[in-house]
XYZ file of C-alpha atoms in Angstrom:
559
model
C 39.891 -10.112 28.422
C 40.807 -6.459 26.317
C 39.886 -5.033 23.310
C 42.028 -5.128 19.551
C 41.412 -2.115 17.532
C 42.228 -2.774 13.814
C 42.212 -0.485 11.092
C 40.620 -1.661 8.079
C 40.658 0.694 5.145
C 39.283 3.855 6.546
C 37.504 2.528 9.254
C 38.411 0.623 12.821
C 37.001 -2.556 13.814
C 37.106 -3.863 17.365
C 37.148 -7.656 18.872
C 38.329 -9.668 21.399
C 40.564 -12.850 22.149
C 38.820 -15.865 23.947
C 40.312 -18.435 26.075
C 41.074 -20.791 23.278
C 42.690 -17.877 20.896
C 39.530 -17.025 18.780
C 38.966 -13.673 17.594
C 35.380 -12.355 18.319
C 33.927 -9.219 16.634
C 32.523 -6.696 18.876
C 31.719 -3.941 15.933
C 32.805 -2.663 13.148
C 32.724 0.670 11.090
C 33.853 3.296 13.646
C 35.909 6.686 12.460
C 38.203 6.507 14.920
C 40.719 4.175 17.176
C 39.415 5.896 20.442
C 35.590 5.459 19.400
C 36.432 1.600 18.411
C 38.765 1.420 21.695
C 35.636 2.858 23.801
C 33.203 0.312 22.373
C 35.228 -2.531 22.790
C 35.182 -2.141 26.799
C 31.462 -1.122 26.692
C 30.763 -4.677 24.870
C 33.453 -6.645 27.118
C 31.800 -4.998 30.329
C 28.434 -6.462 28.768
C 30.191 -9.710 28.623
C 31.121 -9.839 32.099
C 27.879 -9.114 33.219
C 26.509 -11.865 31.057
C 24.153 -9.367 28.835
C 26.293 -9.477 25.917
C 24.761 -10.351 22.468
C 27.305 -12.200 19.945
C 26.742 -10.144 16.836
C 27.210 -13.196 14.937
C 23.745 -15.197 16.208
C 22.035 -12.451 13.923
C 24.108 -13.229 10.781
C 21.000 -15.581 9.477
C 18.948 -14.146 6.910
C 15.243 -13.098 7.301
C 14.042 -16.241 5.116
C 16.299 -18.811 7.606
C 14.677 -17.063 10.834
C 11.318 -17.166 8.912
C 11.635 -20.809 8.189
C 11.953 -21.438 12.086
C 9.561 -18.631 13.511
C 6.042 -19.481 11.348
C 5.904 -23.007 12.738
C 6.000 -21.699 15.936
C 2.847 -19.540 15.560
C -0.515 -19.850 16.329
C -1.859 -23.492 15.257
C -5.072 -22.229 13.596
C -4.812 -23.365 10.042
C -6.538 -19.722 8.921
C -4.035 -17.979 10.968
C -1.160 -19.991 9.963
C -2.216 -19.420 6.081
C -2.353 -15.426 6.515
C 0.832 -15.451 8.081
C 2.347 -17.420 5.362
C 0.864 -14.785 2.945
C 2.154 -12.188 3.936
C 5.536 -13.271 4.123
C 5.846 -14.585 0.556
C 3.830 -11.289 -0.676
C 5.430 -8.634 1.403
C 7.922 -9.525 3.833
C 10.502 -11.832 2.041
C 10.325 -10.095 -1.111
C 11.367 -7.060 0.520
C 13.789 -8.225 3.253
C 14.436 -12.490 2.978
C 18.054 -12.099 2.275
C 18.765 -9.390 4.476
C 20.482 -10.588 7.993
C 19.029 -9.855 11.027
C 21.582 -7.770 12.140
C 21.289 -5.576 9.195
C 17.598 -4.904 10.366
C 17.772 -4.628 13.872
C 18.613 -0.404 13.422
C 16.750 -0.270 10.196
C 13.852 1.713 11.309
C 13.390 4.473 8.592
C 13.915 1.654 5.963
C 10.973 -0.437 7.167
C 9.145 2.822 7.512
C 9.459 3.796 4.122
C 8.470 0.334 3.070
C 5.310 0.144 5.285
C 4.549 3.255 3.254
C 4.718 1.718 0.059
C 2.529 -0.906 0.716
C 0.458 1.486 2.223
C -0.231 3.342 -1.261
C -0.964 0.524 -3.068
C -3.130 -1.752 -0.695
C -5.520 -1.328 2.243
C -3.868 0.100 5.105
C -5.073 -3.107 7.350
C -2.713 -4.955 5.060
C 0.106 -2.688 5.511
C -0.453 -2.829 9.041
C -0.643 -6.784 9.162
C 2.607 -7.064 7.412
C 4.260 -4.516 9.553
C 3.128 -6.242 12.625
C 4.220 -9.603 11.484
C 7.791 -8.449 10.946
C 7.574 -6.426 14.182
C 6.668 -9.618 15.572
C 9.918 -11.748 13.895
C 12.316 -9.104 15.063
C 10.775 -8.562 18.505
C 11.137 -12.690 18.947
C 14.857 -12.334 17.653
C 15.724 -10.040 20.415
C 13.950 -12.227 23.085
C 16.352 -14.965 21.894
C 19.422 -12.779 22.269
C 19.755 -12.746 18.177
C 20.192 -8.996 17.820
C 20.353 -6.236 20.326
C 16.853 -4.265 19.456
C 14.392 -4.271 17.175
C 13.064 -1.331 14.819
C 10.135 0.556 16.586
C 7.148 1.880 14.889
C 7.089 5.400 13.437
C 5.427 7.571 15.690
C 1.851 8.597 13.861
C 2.865 12.831 14.230
C 6.150 12.164 12.592
C 5.869 13.353 8.751
C 4.289 16.086 7.064
C 0.712 16.692 7.610
C 0.026 16.744 3.774
C 1.770 13.108 3.802
C -0.795 11.850 6.180
C -3.479 13.543 4.724
C -2.713 12.016 1.691
C -2.298 8.637 2.602
C -5.219 9.206 4.857
C -7.563 10.392 1.635
C -6.278 7.399 -0.240
C -7.045 5.184 2.583
C -10.864 7.002 2.461
C -11.772 6.702 -1.042
C -10.669 2.494 -0.547
C -12.867 2.044 2.350
C -15.752 3.919 0.274
C -15.168 1.647 -2.713
C -16.599 -1.359 -0.753
C -19.965 -1.087 -2.551
C -23.191 -1.808 -0.566
C -26.594 -2.170 -2.585
C -30.086 -1.908 -1.845
C -32.623 -4.407 -1.286
C -33.996 -4.122 -4.736
C -30.340 -4.564 -5.544
C -29.851 -8.118 -3.679
C -32.958 -9.154 -4.545
C -32.157 -8.855 -8.554
C -28.397 -10.163 -7.467
C -30.131 -13.286 -6.012
C -32.646 -14.279 -8.586
C -29.530 -13.764 -11.369
C -27.669 -16.282 -9.090
C -30.750 -18.457 -9.277
C -30.590 -18.720 -13.102
C -27.273 -19.387 -13.212
C -27.032 -22.554 -11.119
C -30.977 -23.402 -11.642
C -31.554 -23.806 -7.915
C -33.236 -21.843 -5.703
C -30.497 -22.424 -3.111
C -28.420 -19.819 -4.050
C -31.538 -17.110 -4.348
C -32.109 -17.769 -0.643
C -28.005 -17.495 0.175
C -28.056 -14.196 -2.200
C -30.872 -12.747 0.341
C -29.656 -13.998 3.564
C -26.253 -12.818 3.276
C -27.326 -8.955 3.487
C -30.437 -9.141 5.511
C -28.536 -11.185 8.217
C -25.270 -9.209 7.789
C -23.257 -12.747 7.311
C -19.899 -13.420 5.901
C -19.729 -15.746 2.974
C -17.737 -18.267 4.953
C -20.738 -18.223 7.768
C -23.535 -18.419 5.481
C -21.973 -21.751 3.714
C -21.458 -22.539 7.353
C -24.982 -22.733 8.553
C -26.179 -26.182 9.641
C -29.623 -27.581 9.496
C -30.067 -27.082 13.299
C -28.905 -23.165 13.448
C -32.228 -21.958 12.909
C -34.360 -21.830 16.264
C -37.380 -19.838 16.297
C -36.561 -16.833 15.509
C -32.658 -16.794 15.949
C -30.265 -17.905 13.759
C -27.037 -19.277 15.749
C -24.155 -18.257 13.533
C -21.404 -20.727 15.671
C -19.062 -21.912 12.573
C -17.755 -20.851 9.099
C -16.678 -22.904 6.725
C -12.538 -21.661 5.663
C -11.074 -23.216 2.787
C -7.042 -23.985 2.895
C -4.490 -23.790 0.279
C -4.410 -27.353 -0.104
C -8.140 -27.832 -1.191
C -9.741 -28.387 2.226
C -12.354 -27.373 3.234
C -12.549 -26.637 7.537
C -15.069 -25.838 10.046
C -13.928 -23.129 12.901
C -14.963 -20.689 14.522
C -16.065 -17.375 13.101
C -13.794 -14.230 12.565
C -12.175 -13.540 15.830
C -13.916 -16.490 17.656
C -16.936 -14.434 18.044
C -19.921 -16.846 18.144
C -23.279 -14.778 17.868
C -27.193 -15.533 17.775
C -29.023 -13.045 15.398
C -32.562 -12.269 15.049
C -34.403 -13.995 11.819
C -36.671 -11.365 10.022
C -40.075 -13.405 9.167
C -39.049 -13.406 5.479
C -35.463 -15.116 6.127
C -36.877 -17.648 8.749
C -39.650 -18.652 5.666
C -36.666 -18.910 3.135
C -34.315 -20.788 5.414
C -36.930 -23.501 6.460
C -37.785 -24.037 2.476
C -34.114 -24.654 1.993
C -34.016 -27.278 4.487
C -37.091 -28.860 3.425
C -35.264 -29.341 -0.109
C -32.815 -30.962 1.408
C -32.320 -34.618 1.560
C -32.476 -37.099 4.934
C -28.847 -37.375 6.238
C -27.796 -41.026 5.817
C -26.906 -42.700 9.075
C -23.641 -44.022 7.296
C -23.033 -40.820 5.748
C -19.549 -40.035 8.292
C -17.248 -37.466 8.177
C -17.560 -34.973 5.054
C -14.772 -35.082 2.723
C -13.663 -31.939 2.126
C -11.242 -32.300 5.012
C -8.270 -33.852 3.603
C -5.073 -34.562 5.991
C -5.763 -38.333 6.345
C -2.177 -39.067 7.731
C -2.982 -36.159 10.666
C -5.980 -37.960 12.508
C -5.769 -34.996 15.444
C -6.326 -32.186 12.654
C -9.500 -34.294 10.975
C -10.746 -34.217 14.521
C -10.594 -30.731 15.449
C -11.606 -29.686 12.042
C -13.827 -31.957 10.143
C -17.671 -32.232 10.371
C -20.395 -34.800 9.405
C -21.434 -34.931 5.524
C -24.596 -33.327 5.259
C -25.366 -31.327 7.917
C -25.034 -28.088 5.999
C -28.117 -25.981 4.844
C -26.586 -24.974 1.414
C -25.105 -27.584 -1.047
C -22.069 -26.518 -3.291
C -22.324 -26.652 -6.792
C -23.090 -29.263 -9.454
C -20.223 -30.460 -10.515
C -19.199 -33.552 -13.325
C -17.912 -36.669 -11.493
C -14.954 -38.180 -13.075
C -14.999 -41.433 -14.641
C -12.873 -43.660 -12.679
C -10.648 -46.292 -14.899
C -8.544 -45.747 -18.150
C -8.913 -42.646 -19.841
C -9.492 -42.124 -23.511
C -5.909 -40.491 -23.932
C -4.332 -43.598 -22.108
C -6.479 -45.805 -25.146
C -4.543 -43.403 -27.860
C -1.558 -43.991 -26.177
C -1.586 -47.766 -25.821
C -2.961 -47.937 -29.724
C -0.556 -45.505 -30.894
C -3.477 -43.586 -32.431
C -5.198 -40.225 -31.681
C -7.727 -39.666 -29.556
C -10.217 -38.461 -31.954
C -9.424 -42.195 -33.449
C -10.582 -43.854 -30.380
C -13.840 -41.578 -30.233
C -14.881 -42.594 -33.867
C -14.233 -46.114 -33.363
C -16.366 -45.595 -30.060
C -19.259 -43.643 -32.142
C -18.499 -44.341 -35.833
C -16.866 -47.626 -36.352
C -17.050 -47.507 -40.270
C -15.037 -44.445 -40.789
C -12.253 -46.026 -39.391
C -10.113 -48.662 -41.136
C -10.564 -52.340 -40.001
C -6.485 -53.107 -38.933
C -6.459 -49.243 -37.177
C -9.813 -50.342 -35.617
C -8.864 -53.942 -34.337
C -5.843 -52.327 -32.739
C -7.971 -49.425 -30.525
C -10.185 -52.619 -30.159
C -7.485 -54.527 -28.239
C -5.808 -51.531 -26.501
C -9.703 -51.132 -25.335
C -9.668 -54.986 -23.894
C -6.095 -54.779 -22.574
C -6.815 -51.903 -20.225
C -10.444 -52.654 -19.424
C -12.051 -49.236 -20.705
C -15.405 -48.882 -20.338
C -17.420 -45.594 -22.141
C -19.771 -44.630 -19.302
C -21.173 -41.516 -19.918
C -19.559 -38.689 -17.113
C -22.209 -38.451 -14.057
C -23.134 -35.055 -12.545
C -23.184 -34.395 -8.270
C -23.389 -31.864 -6.469
C -20.224 -31.238 -4.583
C -19.949 -30.748 -0.333
C -19.512 -26.871 -0.324
C -18.949 -23.708 -2.420
C -15.163 -22.546 -2.322
C -14.924 -18.634 -1.957
C -12.797 -19.144 -5.681
C -15.795 -20.618 -7.463
C -18.652 -18.804 -5.700
C -17.155 -15.431 -6.827
C -16.165 -16.383 -10.322
C -19.142 -18.845 -11.276
C -22.372 -17.203 -9.458
C -21.695 -13.686 -7.695
C -19.534 -11.852 -9.905
C -21.605 -12.738 -12.809
C -24.768 -11.899 -11.300
C -23.671 -8.611 -9.789
C -22.160 -7.603 -13.347
C -23.167 -9.672 -15.873
C -19.422 -11.137 -16.939
C -17.666 -13.792 -15.866
C -14.152 -12.903 -14.565
C -10.730 -13.996 -15.882
C -10.185 -17.269 -14.830
C -7.394 -19.090 -17.164
C -7.678 -20.316 -19.829
C -10.988 -18.131 -19.845
C -10.620 -14.395 -20.465
C -13.647 -12.150 -19.308
C -16.309 -12.430 -21.025
C -20.294 -11.299 -20.764
C -22.775 -14.118 -19.452
C -24.523 -15.086 -22.931
C -28.210 -14.848 -22.237
C -30.856 -16.001 -24.677
C -34.757 -15.000 -25.423
C -37.080 -15.866 -22.697
C -39.189 -13.708 -19.831
C -37.102 -11.253 -18.169
C -34.389 -10.601 -16.935
C -33.600 -13.870 -19.725
C -32.074 -16.812 -19.454
C -28.362 -17.600 -18.772
C -26.844 -19.707 -22.176
C -24.330 -22.658 -21.236
C -22.365 -25.140 -23.299
C -20.582 -24.794 -26.927
C -21.646 -21.594 -29.202
C -23.354 -19.835 -25.993
C -21.674 -16.470 -26.995
C -23.211 -16.933 -30.650
C -26.794 -18.029 -29.547
C -26.872 -14.676 -26.585
C -29.760 -12.173 -28.296
C -29.021 -9.691 -25.057
C -26.580 -9.304 -22.231
C -26.920 -7.947 -18.574
C -26.010 -5.078 -17.244
C -24.051 -4.537 -13.696
C -26.741 -3.872 -10.798
C -24.466 -2.654 -8.355
C -20.757 -2.252 -10.298
C -17.671 -3.181 -7.459
C -20.090 -5.223 -5.124
C -18.073 -8.225 -3.638
C -19.964 -10.635 -1.563
C -18.099 -8.965 1.377
C -20.270 -5.672 0.040
C -23.319 -7.594 1.397
C -22.493 -7.047 4.674
C -21.910 -3.487 4.422
C -25.346 -3.625 2.808
C -26.884 -4.710 5.772
C -25.364 -1.856 7.763
C -26.200 0.537 5.814
C -30.081 -0.826 5.942
C -29.661 -0.894 9.668
C -28.153 3.035 9.720
C -30.953 4.439 7.312
C -33.442 2.583 9.591
C -32.030 4.119 12.660
C -31.443 0.815 15.118
C -29.676 1.125 17.616
C -26.035 0.498 17.986
C -25.556 -2.236 20.586
C -27.999 -4.393 18.418
C -26.360 -3.583 15.319
C -23.264 -4.688 17.016
C -24.389 -7.514 17.847
C -25.824 -8.465 14.455
C -22.369 -7.577 12.844
C -20.399 -9.598 15.397
C -18.412 -6.140 16.078
C -16.785 -5.851 19.842
C -17.824 -2.028 20.894
C -14.871 -1.523 23.815
C -16.426 1.926 24.775
C -17.010 3.013 28.353
C -20.773 3.906 26.557
C -21.136 0.487 25.222
C -20.674 -1.237 28.671
C -23.670 0.327 29.574
C -25.916 -0.075 26.530
C -27.610 -3.665 25.684
C -30.153 -4.959 22.978
C -33.895 -4.656 24.101
C -36.914 -6.172 22.941
C -37.971 -3.347 21.759
C -34.969 -2.584 19.690
C -35.263 -6.164 18.036
C -38.523 -5.948 17.338
C -37.969 -2.215 15.078
C -34.957 -4.397 13.350
C -37.506 -7.112 12.303
C -40.001 -4.592 11.376
C -38.044 -2.567 9.246
C -36.171 -5.336 7.682
C -39.486 -7.354 6.522
C -40.955 -3.822 5.162
C -37.632 -3.615 3.279
C -38.207 -7.028 1.735
C -41.804 -6.475 0.982
C -41.225 -3.052 -0.876
C -38.217 -4.986 -3.138
C -40.803 -7.695 -4.196
C -43.294 -4.506 -5.106
C -40.580 -2.877 -7.084
C -39.368 -6.570 -8.844
C -42.986 -6.924 -9.813
C -43.708 -3.815 -10.975
C -40.301 -4.502 -13.502
C -41.921 -8.055 -14.466
C -44.682 -9.976 -12.574
C -42.997 -13.167 -13.042
C -39.630 -15.113 -12.286
C -38.264 -17.747 -13.903
C -36.787 -18.516 -10.385
C -39.503 -20.928 -8.822
C -39.297 -19.477 -5.300
C -38.927 -15.879 -6.352
C -41.916 -16.475 -8.911
C -44.152 -17.724 -5.486
C -42.702 -15.003 -3.415
C -44.205 -12.749 -6.742
C -47.753 -14.016 -6.522
C -49.304 -11.410 -3.884
C -48.415 -8.507 -6.258
C -48.283 -10.070 -9.553
C -52.283 -8.590 -10.314
C -51.340 -5.049 -10.130
C -48.786 -5.527 -13.005
C -49.937 -7.791 -15.615
C -49.845 -5.476 -18.355
C -46.529 -4.052 -17.668
C -43.170 -3.558 -19.714
C -39.778 -3.691 -18.231
C -38.656 -0.487 -17.215
C -35.396 1.033 -15.776
C -34.148 0.462 -12.420
C -33.119 3.104 -10.996
C -30.607 4.558 -11.344
C -29.988 2.214 -14.805
C -31.341 0.004 -17.032
C -29.981 -4.050 -16.220
C -30.030 -5.564 -19.511
C -29.428 -5.065 -22.862
C -30.229 -6.461 -26.191
C -26.582 -4.835 -27.247
C -24.362 -8.133 -27.004
C -20.458 -7.228 -26.495
C -18.700 -8.995 -28.808
C -15.223 -8.756 -27.561
C -13.695 -9.325 -24.074
C -12.294 -7.067 -21.794
C -9.689 -6.194 -19.410
C -10.657 -7.474 -16.115
C -11.008 -5.238 -13.595
C -12.233 -7.249 -10.307
C -11.909 -7.654 -7.670
C -9.718 -4.173 -7.285
C -6.243 -4.915 -6.320
C -2.732 -3.758 -6.874
C -1.031 -6.103 -8.931
C 2.259 -4.952 -7.906
C 3.851 -2.318 -5.242
C-alpha cells in the first residue's frame, strides 16, 4: 500500500489503491508533490492503525445529516419542536447545502455566522443555534464521518470594542423586557376581563405577576393545585405545532411549591367555585391529538375539565353540509341560498325550487351556530386576543386583519370594548397603552422587580421563580418562615395599594369581581372624576382612524 500523487491544474492530490483496484482519495489541494506524498503516508499509517476516517463519509450535506440526527435527539415534544425551529430558521438556511467535510474546518465562518445572529436576535438564540450546530458536528465526529468539529471562539478573542458593542446591544434587549407596577397589572387584568366578558381573565392577569408564573404554568393550574396558602406548580400546558396542547413538567422539569398571598388565594378559590363539576364520564381532554400514538397520548394527555382556567369562548361549527355546498349543488350563489332560507319571496320560483331540492338532497339544516368554551387558551390566541389589546390598546396584526385599535364605546370608565360589525364606526374612545412593550413573560419580570424592591431574600426569590442558584453561598442559604411572612405581607400590601389607586381613578368597575373588591374603598371617591394614571393617561376620546405598522412582539424579521 502506497500513496499515488497526481497533479490537478496548479495543485496536487493524493490517493491510494485498494485490493480490488479502487482509488480512494486521501487529500487534495496541496501546493507541492512532496507535501501531498507526505500527507498520503500519514493517512496510510492511520489506515494501518484503524484510525483513518474516510473523507467520502463526510460528503453528505448537513440537511441529509440533520434528517437522521433530529429524530435521535430528546423525545420530549417541546425540545424536539425547539430543535426543529433552530434548524429551519438559522442552521439549514446558512449551511444546509454544505457537506460535513466542508464544515469540519470552518471555525471562522461559523463564528461569523453566530455573530450575525447575535447582532439581530437575543444572545440566547445565537447561543442555542450555535450549540445545536456544534452538537450535530460533534456527533458526526463520534461516528467518524469527519475528522474534527469546529471549536467555539474563545471569549477573549476579537476586539474589546466589538465585544462591548455586542454586550451593550444585548443589555438593551434585556432591558427591553418591560415590567409593570401593581396598579398597571390591575388595570391590564381589568381590560382583559372586559375583552372576554369573564372574571377568569382578571384572575389570570393578577395571578401571573404576583406568583411569578409563566403563561403555560398559569393555564396548567389544576383545581387541586391550591392547598391552604401554598400553590403546587407541578405542570404546564404546552402547545405543539400540530395544534395539540400537552401537559408536561414546567421548564427544565423544575416543579415548585409557592407561597400564596391572601388576595391570590381568594381569587383562585372564587374562580374554582365558578367552574362546573367534572363529569364522571368526561374522559380525556380532546386537546391532545395523535390518535395513532397511544403511548404519546398516555404520557401527555390529561382528564377533561381539571384545570382552573378554561379557554376562550368560540364558535362551534355546525355539522353537516354547508351553505356553499348547497349553492354548488343548485348552481347558484350562496347569497341566493341565503335568500331562499330567509326571504323566499324575492327569489324566482324555478330557482327557489332548485335550491329547495338541493337542500333536501344534501340534508342541509339551517340550525344556528352555537358558542362553547374551548378547553384551553393557546399562547397565540391569548396574546393576540386578550393580552396585547389590554396592554397596548391595539389588536396586533393577525391575517387577514391588520393592526387596529380596540374600539371602545360609551359607558363607565374605562369604557366597553365593542365587538361585531361596524364596531370601529361606533367607537367613541380608545385605550392608550398601560405599559407599552409588556409581554406575558414580562409579568414574571414584574413579580421579580417587586420582590427586589421589597428586599426579599435571594433564596426565597429563587424558589418562587423556579430558578436554581449554583453558587457556594446558595448552598448554605434557605428560605425561613420569617422570610415567607415578609413576602406575603409585602405582596398583600401592594395589592391593597393598587385597589386604592384604582378606586381613586373611578370608584366602580364593569368587571364584577373587581367591582366587589373596590367596595371597601368606594365611599372615599364617589364624587371623583377619572384622573391620569401616572405617568400617562390610559384612555382617549381621540379615536384612531388608521392602522399602523405592527410593532409587537419586537423581533428581527431577517438576519
